[in-house]
Amino acid sequence: MLNTAFRPGSPNWLDLSSPDTRASVDFYTALFGWSFDSAGPEAGGYGFFQLDGRTVAALGPLPEEGSLPGWTLYFTTLDADRTTELVAQSGGRVRFAPFDVFTAGRMAGYTDPTGADFAVWQPHDTRGLDLVNEEGSLCWAECYSIDAERAKAFYRVVFGWQEQDVPLGEVIYTVLTPAGGGTDDAHGGIMQLGPEHTARGTSSHWLPYFEVPNVDASLAIADTLGAKVRIPATDVHGVGRLAQLLDPHGAVFAVITSAEPGA
């Protein structure tokens, strides 16, 4: 599961790009009970979603005209420049080259060979999120890919992730663990997009999961706030009850009420 030890390759940050940051603040604070703390005018409209004073996510305007709203997952790296070299050598695309964010850290953004966007964060003063794996925070990172085998090969080189394939109904789900980690350190998964998804134009993407006390209650709140259900609430044995949503601007995310250990 996610934790704030932030091993290399584990998720350590996520942010939302929105065409209307004020409206996004209103939506997510109402849905998750977050507050919002602006980083100030010098940050270009960027700021932090917080829960009880601890940062759980971030928010900023769309980076450029024509960009689509969406959540971006960041993974820990000790050397953003070296990771950028590995991405390019492994068939990925560098969306933006490494740069320093004041004294907080160094970041870069990429697209994997199957089309999923992601980013890395090399910590300096800011190690990453203050809270994960608890109610109202990030608890899982999932990649839906048009070519899961190619995606796995790519991330294996870039991050050295360990993999475990497990059956999930009629499909195979690959559980991801940072290099050198144990079973309890698993932070996400990769799953093949089926033909029914690609026929609807669904492309490869990373999906953040947020832990909530009650998925159905969260769906009811999200509906009143203008969100749309992408995948309705579903029970997955040994995992929990989960659902996928589109926020009012079309950004995709998931909510889950995790099963109790041993359930």
Short mmCIF file of C-alpha atoms in Angstrom, two decimals:
data_model
loop_
_atom_site.label_atom_id
_atom_site.label_comp_id
_atom_site.label_asym_id
_atom_site.label_seq_id
_atom_site.Cartn_x
_atom_site.Cartn_y
_atom_site.Cartn_z
CA MET A 1 0.00 0.00 0.00
CA LEU A 2 1.04 3.62 -0.41
CA ASN A 3 3.04 5.28 2.31
CA THR A 4 5.07 8.45 2.75
CA ALA A 5 8.42 6.68 2.83
CA PHE A 6 8.45 7.36 -0.93
CA ARG A 7 10.74 4.68 -2.25
CA PRO A 8 12.14 5.46 -5.74
CA GLY A 9 9.39 4.63 -8.21
CA SER A 10 6.49 5.05 -5.78
CA PRO A 11 3.81 7.75 -6.21
CA ASN A 12 4.72 10.86 -4.22
CA TRP A 13 2.59 13.65 -5.71
CA LEU A 14 -0.45 14.35 -7.86
CA ASP A 15 -2.02 17.48 -9.22
CA LEU A 16 -5.08 18.50 -11.17
CA SER A 17 -4.99 20.76 -14.23
CA SER A 18 -8.27 22.63 -14.53
CA PRO A 19 -9.78 25.25 -16.86
CA ASP A 20 -11.54 26.79 -13.84
CA THR A 21 -9.55 26.34 -10.65
CA ARG A 22 -12.14 28.10 -8.50
CA ALA A 23 -14.85 25.69 -9.63
CA SER A 24 -12.51 22.73 -9.06
CA VAL A 25 -11.77 23.93 -5.54
CA ASP A 26 -15.50 24.10 -4.86
CA PHE A 27 -16.06 20.58 -6.23
CA TYR A 28 -13.26 18.73 -4.46
CA THR A 29 -13.56 20.52 -1.14
CA ALA A 30 -17.26 19.61 -1.06
CA LEU A 31 -16.63 16.01 -2.12
CA PHE A 32 -13.66 15.13 0.08
CA GLY A 33 -13.75 17.73 2.84
CA TRP A 34 -10.49 19.24 1.64
CA SER A 35 -9.41 22.85 2.06
CA PHE A 36 -7.32 24.80 -0.46
CA ASP A 37 -4.16 26.79 0.18
CA SER A 38 -2.88 28.96 -2.69
CA ALA A 39 0.88 29.00 -3.24
CA GLY A 40 0.63 32.72 -4.06
CA PRO A 41 0.80 34.82 -7.22
CA GLU A 42 4.39 33.81 -7.99
CA ALA A 43 3.19 30.19 -8.40
CA GLY A 44 0.94 31.01 -11.35
CA GLY A 45 -2.32 29.95 -9.73
CA TYR A 46 -0.95 26.71 -8.29
CA GLY A 47 -1.98 25.65 -4.82
CA PHE A 48 -2.53 22.73 -2.46
CA PHE A 49 -5.52 20.67 -1.40
CA GLN A 50 -5.20 19.87 2.28
CA LEU A 51 -6.90 17.71 4.88
CA ASP A 52 -6.43 18.83 8.47
CA GLY A 53 -3.46 20.94 7.37
CA ARG A 54 -1.74 18.12 5.49
CA THR A 55 -1.29 18.26 1.71
CA VAL A 56 -3.14 15.50 -0.14
CA ALA A 57 -3.05 16.85 -3.73
CA ALA A 58 -2.44 20.02 -5.72
CA LEU A 59 -4.25 22.11 -8.32
CA GLY A 60 -3.25 24.47 -11.09
CA PRO A 61 -4.57 25.99 -14.31
CA LEU A 62 -4.24 24.23 -17.66
CA PRO A 63 -0.58 24.47 -18.72
CA GLU A 64 -1.39 25.70 -22.21
CA GLU A 65 -4.30 26.43 -24.52
CA GLY A 66 -5.82 23.22 -25.81
CA SER A 67 -4.67 21.11 -22.86
CA LEU A 68 -7.25 18.74 -21.42
CA PRO A 69 -8.29 18.78 -17.76
CA GLY A 70 -6.92 15.87 -15.79
CA TRP A 71 -5.06 14.46 -12.83
CA THR A 72 -1.32 13.83 -13.20
CA LEU A 73 0.44 11.25 -11.04
CA TYR A 74 4.08 11.85 -10.08
CA PHE A 75 6.53 9.11 -9.15
CA THR A 76 9.58 9.44 -6.96
CA THR A 77 12.98 9.73 -8.61
CA LEU A 78 16.39 10.44 -7.15
CA ASP A 79 17.58 11.88 -10.48
CA ALA A 80 15.04 13.46 -12.82
CA ASP A 81 17.66 13.98 -15.53
CA ARG A 82 18.61 10.31 -15.59
CA THR A 83 14.94 9.28 -15.58
CA THR A 84 14.40 11.56 -18.58
CA GLU A 85 17.19 9.77 -20.43
CA LEU A 86 15.63 6.38 -19.64
CA VAL A 87 12.19 7.54 -20.81
CA ALA A 88 13.59 8.72 -24.15
CA GLN A 89 15.67 5.57 -24.63
CA SER A 90 12.67 3.35 -23.87
CA GLY A 91 10.28 4.86 -26.40
CA GLY A 92 8.53 7.41 -24.19
CA ARG A 93 8.06 11.09 -24.98
CA VAL A 94 9.37 13.96 -22.86
CA ARG A 95 6.50 16.42 -22.49
CA PHE A 96 8.60 18.83 -20.45
CA ALA A 97 12.25 18.54 -19.50
CA PRO A 98 13.45 18.55 -15.88
CA PHE A 99 13.35 21.89 -14.09
CA ASP A 100 13.67 23.10 -10.52
CA VAL A 101 10.59 24.26 -8.61
CA PHE A 102 12.20 26.89 -6.39
CA THR A 103 13.94 24.84 -3.67
CA ALA A 104 11.07 22.33 -3.34
CA GLY A 105 12.31 19.79 -5.86
CA ARG A 106 12.88 18.98 -9.51
CA MET A 107 10.20 17.71 -11.87
CA ALA A 108 9.69 16.46 -15.41
CA GLY A 109 6.74 15.17 -17.42
CA TYR A 110 6.41 12.34 -19.90
CA THR A 111 4.09 10.22 -22.03
CA ASP A 112 4.67 6.47 -22.04
CA PRO A 113 4.87 4.58 -25.37
CA THR A 114 1.18 3.64 -25.18
CA GLY A 115 -0.01 7.23 -24.62
CA ALA A 116 -0.38 7.58 -20.83
CA ASP A 117 0.90 10.83 -19.30
CA PHE A 118 2.79 10.83 -16.01
CA ALA A 119 5.50 12.84 -14.25
CA VAL A 120 8.33 12.50 -11.74
CA TRP A 121 9.28 14.46 -8.65
CA GLN A 122 12.84 14.59 -7.35
CA PRO A 123 12.46 15.78 -3.75
CA HIS A 124 14.46 18.57 -2.20
CA ASP A 125 12.67 20.64 0.47
CA THR A 126 9.31 19.02 -0.37
CA ARG A 127 9.46 15.23 -0.16
CA GLY A 128 5.94 14.70 -1.44
CA LEU A 129 2.39 14.47 -0.18
CA ASP A 130 1.86 14.69 3.57
CA LEU A 131 -0.92 12.11 3.68
CA VAL A 132 -1.69 8.98 1.64
CA ASN A 133 -3.69 5.80 2.11
CA GLU A 134 -6.14 7.34 4.57
CA GLU A 135 -9.67 8.62 4.08
CA GLY A 136 -9.65 11.61 1.76
CA SER A 137 -6.22 10.88 0.28
CA LEU A 138 -4.52 9.05 -2.58
CA CYS A 139 -4.40 5.30 -1.99
CA TRP A 140 -3.67 3.66 -5.37
CA ALA A 141 -2.36 4.48 -8.87
CA GLU A 142 -3.68 2.52 -11.84
CA CYS A 143 -2.61 2.53 -15.47
CA TYR A 144 -5.13 1.54 -18.12
CA SER A 145 -3.18 0.81 -21.29
CA ILE A 146 -3.97 0.00 -24.90
CA ASP A 147 -0.86 -2.23 -24.78
CA ALA A 148 -0.27 -3.43 -21.23
CA GLU A 149 2.74 -5.58 -22.10
CA ARG A 150 4.53 -2.69 -23.77
CA ALA A 151 3.67 -0.42 -20.85
CA LYS A 152 5.05 -2.94 -18.35
CA ALA A 153 8.30 -3.27 -20.29
CA PHE A 154 8.68 0.52 -20.40
CA TYR A 155 8.09 1.14 -16.70
CA ARG A 156 10.26 -1.82 -15.79
CA VAL A 157 13.21 -0.02 -17.38
CA VAL A 158 12.34 3.48 -16.17
CA PHE A 159 11.49 2.66 -12.54
CA GLY A 160 12.56 -0.94 -12.01
CA TRP A 161 9.10 -1.84 -10.75
CA GLN A 162 8.45 -5.38 -9.56
CA GLU A 163 5.34 -7.02 -11.02
CA GLN A 164 2.87 -9.66 -9.97
CA ASP A 165 0.18 -10.78 -12.40
CA VAL A 166 -3.10 -11.74 -10.76
CA PRO A 167 -6.39 -12.84 -12.39
CA LEU A 168 -9.20 -10.31 -12.14
CA GLY A 169 -12.28 -11.90 -13.62
CA GLU A 170 -11.46 -12.60 -17.26
CA VAL A 171 -8.45 -10.27 -17.39
CA ILE A 172 -4.98 -10.15 -15.87
CA TYR A 173 -4.15 -7.35 -13.47
CA THR A 174 -0.49 -6.52 -12.84
CA VAL A 175 0.26 -5.30 -9.31
CA LEU A 176 3.22 -2.91 -9.11
CA THR A 177 5.75 -2.62 -6.30
CA PRO A 178 8.80 -0.31 -6.10
CA ALA A 179 12.17 -1.94 -6.67
CA GLY A 180 13.29 -3.70 -3.52
CA GLY A 181 9.89 -3.42 -1.88
CA GLY A 182 7.75 -6.15 -0.39
CA THR A 183 4.12 -7.14 -0.96
CA ASP A 184 2.92 -4.51 1.51
CA ASP A 185 4.62 -1.77 -0.56
CA ALA A 186 2.44 -2.30 -3.66
CA HIS A 187 1.36 1.10 -4.96
CA GLY A 188 -0.60 0.50 -8.14
CA GLY A 189 -1.42 -1.63 -11.14
CA ILE A 190 -1.51 -1.92 -14.91
CA MET A 191 -4.47 -3.32 -16.82
CA GLN A 192 -5.15 -3.87 -20.51
CA LEU A 193 -7.91 -1.75 -22.01
CA GLY A 194 -10.43 -4.00 -23.72
CA PRO A 195 -11.71 -3.51 -27.28
CA GLU A 196 -14.98 -2.14 -25.92
CA HIS A 197 -13.03 0.73 -24.36
CA THR A 198 -10.80 1.49 -27.33
CA ALA A 199 -13.87 1.42 -29.61
CA ARG A 200 -15.23 4.30 -27.51
CA GLY A 201 -11.99 6.21 -27.99
CA THR A 202 -10.56 5.56 -24.51
CA SER A 203 -6.79 6.02 -24.59
CA SER A 204 -4.06 4.94 -22.18
CA HIS A 205 -4.11 6.88 -18.92
CA TRP A 206 -3.16 6.84 -15.25
CA LEU A 207 -6.02 6.89 -12.75
CA PRO A 208 -5.72 8.06 -9.12
CA TYR A 209 -7.82 6.36 -6.42
CA PHE A 210 -8.95 8.24 -3.33
CA GLU A 211 -9.98 6.43 -0.16
CA VAL A 212 -13.48 7.32 1.08
CA PRO A 213 -15.56 6.02 4.00
CA ASN A 214 -18.52 5.11 1.79
CA VAL A 215 -18.36 4.91 -2.01
CA ASP A 216 -22.11 5.16 -2.52
CA ALA A 217 -22.36 8.27 -0.33
CA SER A 218 -19.48 9.83 -2.28
CA LEU A 219 -21.24 9.09 -5.59
CA ALA A 220 -24.42 10.73 -4.32
CA ILE A 221 -22.49 13.88 -3.30
CA ALA A 222 -20.56 13.92 -6.58
CA ASP A 223 -23.83 13.73 -8.53
CA THR A 224 -25.21 16.82 -6.80
CA LEU A 225 -21.94 18.62 -7.64
CA GLY A 226 -22.15 17.92 -11.37
CA ALA A 227 -19.88 14.87 -11.72
CA LYS A 228 -20.66 11.94 -13.99
CA VAL A 229 -20.26 8.25 -13.20
CA ARG A 230 -17.78 6.55 -15.51
CA ILE A 231 -17.96 3.12 -13.87
CA PRO A 232 -20.67 2.53 -11.23
CA ALA A 233 -19.96 1.26 -7.74
CA THR A 234 -18.62 -2.29 -7.90
CA ASP A 235 -17.52 -4.75 -5.24
CA VAL A 236 -14.18 -6.46 -5.88
CA HIS A 237 -13.48 -9.37 -3.55
CA GLY A 238 -10.53 -8.72 -1.29
CA VAL A 239 -10.12 -5.19 -2.66
CA GLY A 240 -13.20 -3.21 -1.68
CA ARG A 241 -16.03 -1.23 -3.23
CA LEU A 242 -14.96 1.21 -5.93
CA ALA A 243 -16.25 3.51 -8.66
CA GLN A 244 -14.86 5.82 -11.33
CA LEU A 245 -16.00 9.39 -11.91
CA LEU A 246 -15.60 12.32 -14.28
CA ASP A 247 -15.46 15.64 -12.46
CA PRO A 248 -17.47 18.57 -13.91
CA HIS A 249 -14.58 19.41 -16.28
CA GLY A 250 -13.99 15.82 -17.39
CA ALA A 251 -11.01 14.84 -15.21
CA VAL A 252 -11.12 11.13 -14.39
CA PHE A 253 -10.58 9.75 -10.89
CA ALA A 254 -11.72 6.86 -8.75
CA VAL A 255 -13.01 6.42 -5.21
CA ILE A 256 -12.72 3.29 -3.12
CA THR A 257 -13.73 1.99 0.26
CA SER A 258 -11.01 -0.55 0.80
CA ALA A 259 -11.81 -3.98 2.21
CA GLU A 260 -10.65 -4.69 5.73
CA PRO A 261 -7.50 -6.83 5.81
CA GLY A 262 -8.47 -10.47 5.57
CA ALA A 263 -11.97 -9.67 4.31
#
